PDB file of C-alpha atoms and ligand atoms in Angstrom:
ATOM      1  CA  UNK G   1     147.833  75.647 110.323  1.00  0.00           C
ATOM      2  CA  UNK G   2     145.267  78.111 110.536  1.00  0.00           C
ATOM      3  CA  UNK G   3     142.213  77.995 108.955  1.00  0.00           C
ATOM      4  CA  UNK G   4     141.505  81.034 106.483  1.00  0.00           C
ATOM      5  CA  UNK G   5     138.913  83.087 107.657  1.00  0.00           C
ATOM      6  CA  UNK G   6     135.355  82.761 106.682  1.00  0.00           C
ATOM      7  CA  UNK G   7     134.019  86.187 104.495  1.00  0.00           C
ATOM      8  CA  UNK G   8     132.289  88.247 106.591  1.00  0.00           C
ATOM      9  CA  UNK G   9     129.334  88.897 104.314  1.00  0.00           C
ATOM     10  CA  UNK G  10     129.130  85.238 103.919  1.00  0.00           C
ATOM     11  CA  UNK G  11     128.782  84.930 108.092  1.00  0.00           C
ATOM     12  CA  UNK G  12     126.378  87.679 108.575  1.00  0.00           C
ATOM     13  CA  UNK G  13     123.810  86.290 106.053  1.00  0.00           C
ATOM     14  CA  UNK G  14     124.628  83.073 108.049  1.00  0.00           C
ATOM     15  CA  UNK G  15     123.360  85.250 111.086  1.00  0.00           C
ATOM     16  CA  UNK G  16     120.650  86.806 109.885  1.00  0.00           C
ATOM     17  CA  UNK G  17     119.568  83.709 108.565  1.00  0.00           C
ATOM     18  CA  UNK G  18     119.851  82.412 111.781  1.00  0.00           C
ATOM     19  CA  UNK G  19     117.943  85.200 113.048  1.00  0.00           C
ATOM     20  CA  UNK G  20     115.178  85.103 110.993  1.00  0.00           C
ATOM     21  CA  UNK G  21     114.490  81.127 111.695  1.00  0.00           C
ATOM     22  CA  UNK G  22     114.701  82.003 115.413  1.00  0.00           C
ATOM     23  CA  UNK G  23     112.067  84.978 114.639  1.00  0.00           C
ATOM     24  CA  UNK G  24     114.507  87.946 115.795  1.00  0.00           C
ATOM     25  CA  UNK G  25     114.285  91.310 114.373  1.00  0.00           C
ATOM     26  CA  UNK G  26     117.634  91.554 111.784  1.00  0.00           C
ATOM     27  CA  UNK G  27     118.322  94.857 114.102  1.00  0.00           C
ATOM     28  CA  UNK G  28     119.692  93.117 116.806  1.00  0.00           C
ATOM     29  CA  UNK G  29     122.574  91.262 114.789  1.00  0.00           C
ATOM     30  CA  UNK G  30     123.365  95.111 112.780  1.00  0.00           C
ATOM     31  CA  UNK G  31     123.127  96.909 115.575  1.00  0.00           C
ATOM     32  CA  UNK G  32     125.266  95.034 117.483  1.00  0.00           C
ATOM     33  CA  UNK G  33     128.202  96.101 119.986  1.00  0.00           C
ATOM     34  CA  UNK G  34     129.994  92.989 119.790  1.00  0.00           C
ATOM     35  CA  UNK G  35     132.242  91.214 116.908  1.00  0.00           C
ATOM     36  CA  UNK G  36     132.049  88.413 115.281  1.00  0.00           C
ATOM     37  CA  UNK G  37     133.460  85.094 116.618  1.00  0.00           C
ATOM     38  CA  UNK G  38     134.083  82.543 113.916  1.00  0.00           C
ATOM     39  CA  UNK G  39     134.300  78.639 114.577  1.00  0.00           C
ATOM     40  CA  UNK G  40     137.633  77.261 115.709  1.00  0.00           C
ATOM     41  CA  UNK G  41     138.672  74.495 113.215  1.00  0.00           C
ATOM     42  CA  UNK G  42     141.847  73.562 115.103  1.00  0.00           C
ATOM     43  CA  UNK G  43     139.671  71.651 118.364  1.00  0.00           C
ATOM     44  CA  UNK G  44     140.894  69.137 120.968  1.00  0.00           C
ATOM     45  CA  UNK G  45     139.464  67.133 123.424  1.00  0.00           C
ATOM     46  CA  UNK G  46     140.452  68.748 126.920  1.00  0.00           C
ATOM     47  CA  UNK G  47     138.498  66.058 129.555  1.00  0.00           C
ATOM     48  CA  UNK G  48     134.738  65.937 130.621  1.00  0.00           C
ATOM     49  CA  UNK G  49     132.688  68.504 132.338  1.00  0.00           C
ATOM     50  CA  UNK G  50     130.893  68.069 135.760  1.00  0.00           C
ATOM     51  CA  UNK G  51     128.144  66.794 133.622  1.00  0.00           C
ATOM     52  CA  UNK G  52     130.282  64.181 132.114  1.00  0.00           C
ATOM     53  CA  UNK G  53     129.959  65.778 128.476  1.00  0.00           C
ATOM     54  CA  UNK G  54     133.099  66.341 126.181  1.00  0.00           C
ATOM     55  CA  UNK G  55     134.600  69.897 125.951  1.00  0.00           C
ATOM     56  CA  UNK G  56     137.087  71.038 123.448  1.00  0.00           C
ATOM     57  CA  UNK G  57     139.214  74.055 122.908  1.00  0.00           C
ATOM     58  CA  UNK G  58     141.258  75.250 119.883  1.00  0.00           C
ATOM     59  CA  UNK G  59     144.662  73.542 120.636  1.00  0.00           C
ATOM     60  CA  UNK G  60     146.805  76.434 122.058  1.00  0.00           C
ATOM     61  CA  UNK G  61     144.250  77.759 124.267  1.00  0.00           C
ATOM     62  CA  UNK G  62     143.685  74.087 125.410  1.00  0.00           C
ATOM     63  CA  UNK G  63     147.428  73.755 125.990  1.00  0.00           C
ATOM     64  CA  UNK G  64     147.068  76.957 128.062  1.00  0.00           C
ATOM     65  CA  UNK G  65     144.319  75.728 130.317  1.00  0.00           C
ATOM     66  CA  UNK G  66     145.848  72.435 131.151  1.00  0.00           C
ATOM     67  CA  UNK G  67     149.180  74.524 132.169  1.00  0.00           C
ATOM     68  CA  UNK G  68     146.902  76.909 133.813  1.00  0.00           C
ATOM     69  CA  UNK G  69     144.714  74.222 135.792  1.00  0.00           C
ATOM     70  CA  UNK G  70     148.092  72.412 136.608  1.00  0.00           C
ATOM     71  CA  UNK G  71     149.285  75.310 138.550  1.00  0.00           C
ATOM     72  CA  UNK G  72     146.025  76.055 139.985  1.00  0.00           C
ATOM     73  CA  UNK G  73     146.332  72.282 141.661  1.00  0.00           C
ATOM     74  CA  UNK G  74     149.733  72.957 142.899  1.00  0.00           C
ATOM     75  CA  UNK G  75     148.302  75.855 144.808  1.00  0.00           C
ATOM     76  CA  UNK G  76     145.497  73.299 145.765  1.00  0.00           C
ATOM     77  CA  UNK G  77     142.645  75.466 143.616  1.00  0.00           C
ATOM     78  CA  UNK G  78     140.801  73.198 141.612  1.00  0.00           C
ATOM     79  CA  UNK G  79     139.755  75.130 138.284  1.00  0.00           C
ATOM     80  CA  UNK G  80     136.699  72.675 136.509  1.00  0.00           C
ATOM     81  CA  UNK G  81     136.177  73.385 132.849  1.00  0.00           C
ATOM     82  CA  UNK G  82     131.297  73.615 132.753  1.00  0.00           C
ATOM     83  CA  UNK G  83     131.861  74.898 129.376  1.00  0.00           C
ATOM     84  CA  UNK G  84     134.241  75.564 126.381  1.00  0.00           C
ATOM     85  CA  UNK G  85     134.158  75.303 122.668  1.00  0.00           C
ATOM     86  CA  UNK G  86     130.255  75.937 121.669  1.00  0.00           C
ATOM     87  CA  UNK G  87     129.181  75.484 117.459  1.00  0.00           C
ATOM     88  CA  UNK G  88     127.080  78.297 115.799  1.00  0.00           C
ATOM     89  CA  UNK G  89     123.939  75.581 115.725  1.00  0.00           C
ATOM     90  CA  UNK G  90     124.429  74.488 119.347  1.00  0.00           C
ATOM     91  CA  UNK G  91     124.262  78.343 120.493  1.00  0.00           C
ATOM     92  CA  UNK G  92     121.467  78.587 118.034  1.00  0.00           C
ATOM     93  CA  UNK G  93     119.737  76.166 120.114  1.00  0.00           C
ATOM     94  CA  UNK G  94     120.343  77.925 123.102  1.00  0.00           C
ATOM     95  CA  UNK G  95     118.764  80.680 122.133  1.00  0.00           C
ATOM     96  CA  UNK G  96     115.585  78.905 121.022  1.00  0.00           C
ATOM     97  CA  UNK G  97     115.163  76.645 123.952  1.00  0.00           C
ATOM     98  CA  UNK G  98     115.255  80.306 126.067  1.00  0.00           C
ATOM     99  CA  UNK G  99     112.364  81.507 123.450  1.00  0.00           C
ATOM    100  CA  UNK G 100     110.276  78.637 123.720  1.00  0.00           C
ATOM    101  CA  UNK G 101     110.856  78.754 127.635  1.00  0.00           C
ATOM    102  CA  UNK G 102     109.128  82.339 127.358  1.00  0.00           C
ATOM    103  CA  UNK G 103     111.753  84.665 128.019  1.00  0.00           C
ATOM    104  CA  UNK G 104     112.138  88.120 125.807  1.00  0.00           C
ATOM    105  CA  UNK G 105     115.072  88.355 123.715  1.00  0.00           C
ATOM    106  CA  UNK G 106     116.524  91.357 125.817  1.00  0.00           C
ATOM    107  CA  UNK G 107     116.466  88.906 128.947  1.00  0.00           C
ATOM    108  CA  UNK G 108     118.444  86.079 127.057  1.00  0.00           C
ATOM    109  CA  UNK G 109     121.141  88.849 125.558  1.00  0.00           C
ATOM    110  CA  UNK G 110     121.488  89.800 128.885  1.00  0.00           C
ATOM    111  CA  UNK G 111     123.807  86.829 129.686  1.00  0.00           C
ATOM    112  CA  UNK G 112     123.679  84.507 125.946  1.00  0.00           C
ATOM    113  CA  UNK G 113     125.278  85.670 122.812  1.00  0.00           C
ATOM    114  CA  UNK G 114     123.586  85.367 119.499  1.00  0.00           C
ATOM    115  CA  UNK G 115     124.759  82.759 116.992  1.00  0.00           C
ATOM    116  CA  UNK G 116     127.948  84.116 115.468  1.00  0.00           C
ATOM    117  CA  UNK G 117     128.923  86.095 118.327  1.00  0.00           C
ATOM    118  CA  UNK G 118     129.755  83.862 121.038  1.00  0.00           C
ATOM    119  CA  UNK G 119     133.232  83.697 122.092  1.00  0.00           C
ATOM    120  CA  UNK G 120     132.906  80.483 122.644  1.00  0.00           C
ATOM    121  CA  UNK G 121     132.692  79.535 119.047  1.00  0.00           C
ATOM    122  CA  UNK G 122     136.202  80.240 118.594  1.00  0.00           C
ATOM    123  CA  UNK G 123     137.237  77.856 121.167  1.00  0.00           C
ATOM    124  CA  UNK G 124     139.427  80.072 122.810  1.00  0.00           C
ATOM    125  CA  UNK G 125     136.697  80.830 125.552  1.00  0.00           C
ATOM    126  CA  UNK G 126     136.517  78.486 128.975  1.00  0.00           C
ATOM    127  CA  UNK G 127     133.460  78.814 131.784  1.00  0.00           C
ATOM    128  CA  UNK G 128     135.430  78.104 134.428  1.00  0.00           C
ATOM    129  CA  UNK G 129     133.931  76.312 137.674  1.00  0.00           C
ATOM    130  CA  UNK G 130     135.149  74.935 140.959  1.00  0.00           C
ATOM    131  CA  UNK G 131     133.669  72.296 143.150  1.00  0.00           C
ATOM    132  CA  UNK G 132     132.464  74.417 146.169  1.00  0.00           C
ATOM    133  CA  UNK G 133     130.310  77.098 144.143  1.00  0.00           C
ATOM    134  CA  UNK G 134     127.523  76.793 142.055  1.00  0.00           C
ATOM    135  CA  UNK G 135     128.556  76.882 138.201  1.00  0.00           C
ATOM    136  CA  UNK G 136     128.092  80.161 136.213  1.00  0.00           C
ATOM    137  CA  UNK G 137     126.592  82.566 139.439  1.00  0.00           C
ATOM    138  CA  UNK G 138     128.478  85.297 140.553  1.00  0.00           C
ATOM    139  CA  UNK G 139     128.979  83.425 143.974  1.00  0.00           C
ATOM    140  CA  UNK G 140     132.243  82.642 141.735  1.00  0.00           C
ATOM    141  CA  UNK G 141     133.731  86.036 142.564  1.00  0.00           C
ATOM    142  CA  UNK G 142     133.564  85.215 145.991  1.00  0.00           C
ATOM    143  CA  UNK G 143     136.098  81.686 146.162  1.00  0.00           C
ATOM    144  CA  UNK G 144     139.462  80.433 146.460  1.00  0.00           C
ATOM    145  CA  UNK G 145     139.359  79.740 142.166  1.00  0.00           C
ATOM    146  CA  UNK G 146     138.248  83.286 140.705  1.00  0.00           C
ATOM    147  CA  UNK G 147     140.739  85.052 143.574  1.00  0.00           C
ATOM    148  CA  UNK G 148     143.755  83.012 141.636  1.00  0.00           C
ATOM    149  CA  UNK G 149     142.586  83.661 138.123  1.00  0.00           C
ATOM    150  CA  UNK G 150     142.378  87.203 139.147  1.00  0.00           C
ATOM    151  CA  UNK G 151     146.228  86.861 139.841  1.00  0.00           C
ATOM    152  CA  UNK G 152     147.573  84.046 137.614  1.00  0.00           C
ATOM    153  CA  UNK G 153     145.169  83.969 134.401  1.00  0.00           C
ATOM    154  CA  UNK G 154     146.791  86.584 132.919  1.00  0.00           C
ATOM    155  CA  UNK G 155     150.369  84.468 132.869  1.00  0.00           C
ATOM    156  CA  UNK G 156     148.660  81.985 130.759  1.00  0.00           C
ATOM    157  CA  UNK G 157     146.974  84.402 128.459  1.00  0.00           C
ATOM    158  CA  UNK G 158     143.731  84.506 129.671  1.00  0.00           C
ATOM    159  CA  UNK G 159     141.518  87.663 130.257  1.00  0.00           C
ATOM    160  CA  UNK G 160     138.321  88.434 131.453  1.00  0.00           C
ATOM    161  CA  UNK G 161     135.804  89.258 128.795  1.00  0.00           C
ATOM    162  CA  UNK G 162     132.840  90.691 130.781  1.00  0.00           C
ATOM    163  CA  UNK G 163     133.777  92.422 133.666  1.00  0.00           C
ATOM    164  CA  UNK G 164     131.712  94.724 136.046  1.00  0.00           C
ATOM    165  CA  UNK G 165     130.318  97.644 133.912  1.00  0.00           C
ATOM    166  CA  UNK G 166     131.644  95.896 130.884  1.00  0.00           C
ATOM    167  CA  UNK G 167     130.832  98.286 127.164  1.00  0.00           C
ATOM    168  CA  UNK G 168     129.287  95.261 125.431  1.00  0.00           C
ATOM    169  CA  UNK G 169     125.824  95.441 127.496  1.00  0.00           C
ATOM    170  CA  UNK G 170     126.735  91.945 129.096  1.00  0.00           C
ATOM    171  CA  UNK G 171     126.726  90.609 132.757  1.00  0.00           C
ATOM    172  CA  UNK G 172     129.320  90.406 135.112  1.00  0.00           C
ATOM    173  CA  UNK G 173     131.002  86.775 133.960  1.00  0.00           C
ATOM    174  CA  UNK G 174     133.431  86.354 136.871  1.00  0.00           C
ATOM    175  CA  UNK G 175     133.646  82.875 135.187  1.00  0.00           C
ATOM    176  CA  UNK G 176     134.039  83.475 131.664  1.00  0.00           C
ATOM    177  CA  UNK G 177     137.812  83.508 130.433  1.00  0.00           C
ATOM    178  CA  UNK G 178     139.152  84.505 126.918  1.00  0.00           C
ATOM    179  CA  UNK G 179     142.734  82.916 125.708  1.00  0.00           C
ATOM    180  CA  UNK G 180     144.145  85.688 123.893  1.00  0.00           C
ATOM    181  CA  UNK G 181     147.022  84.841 121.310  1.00  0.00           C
ATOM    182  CA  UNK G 182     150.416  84.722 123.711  1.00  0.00           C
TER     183      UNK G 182
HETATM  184 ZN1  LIG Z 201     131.157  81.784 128.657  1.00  0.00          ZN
END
């Protein structure tokens, strides 16, 4: 069953609590371009990562990348999940590991989003890998993997959330894919 959605006023003082402990100007949660992305509550385990750490998804998108990754095999493309569901505190972290590390908070939204509006806290967003390129570079456009998603994802509900010249200010992701409701 679906959990009820959390208030919004109630999340963006979450945020902008957030914010404030990471030492981020308020402005760049309200002036934001991008929604926010609430935790999934409905997560299963979907296998290990390269880096032998357990990812989870919200169950129907999980059920949609299995199918997906199954049919990706039978065309021999091997689709590896590097990341999926990600909390609001772990992408908190994220974003204060890149601080301490020195770099500006423009550089990090360039390619992180801030606690609360990561896709990937709903658990309906997958990094998707593949043995023979390095994870999360744009070298993905280039194999075998990201030329079948560009034809198959879609079957399985899956778009791509940050294209080339994307609105939201963002990267190309070539390896970022969003499980819409099907
Ligand atoms: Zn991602």
């Amino acid at each position: 069953m679906p959990a009820s959605p959390q208030p919004s006023a109630e999340y963006e003082a979450r945020i902008l609590q957030a914010l404030q402990e990471l030492g981020i100007p308020a402005s760049y949660a309200t002036n934001r371009r991008q929604s926010f992305q609430f935790e999934g509550t409905d997560l299963v385990f979907i296998g290990l990562d390269m880096a032998g750490r357990e990812q989870r998804l919200e169950r129907h998108a999980a059920t949609q990348w299995q199918a997906m990754r199954a049919a990706a095999e039978i065309a021999s493309v091997a689709l590896a999940a590097i990341s999926a569901f990600r909390s609001f505190d772990y992408q908190k972290q994220i974003i204060a590991r890149k601080l301490a590390a020195g770099q500006s908070i423009e550089q990090i939204l360039r390619v992180s989003a801030l606690p609360g509006f990561s896709e990937h806290h709903t658990g309906r967003a997958i990094d998707i890998g593949t043995p023979s390129s390095p994870p999360l570079t744009e070298a993905f456009e280039q194999t075998a993997a990201y030329a079948w998603l560009s034809r198959h994802a879609q079957d399985f509900g899956f778009t791509l959330t940050y294209p080339r010249g994307n609105p939201h200010g963002v990267c190309f992701e070539p390896w970022h894919w969003f499980c819409r409701e099907t």
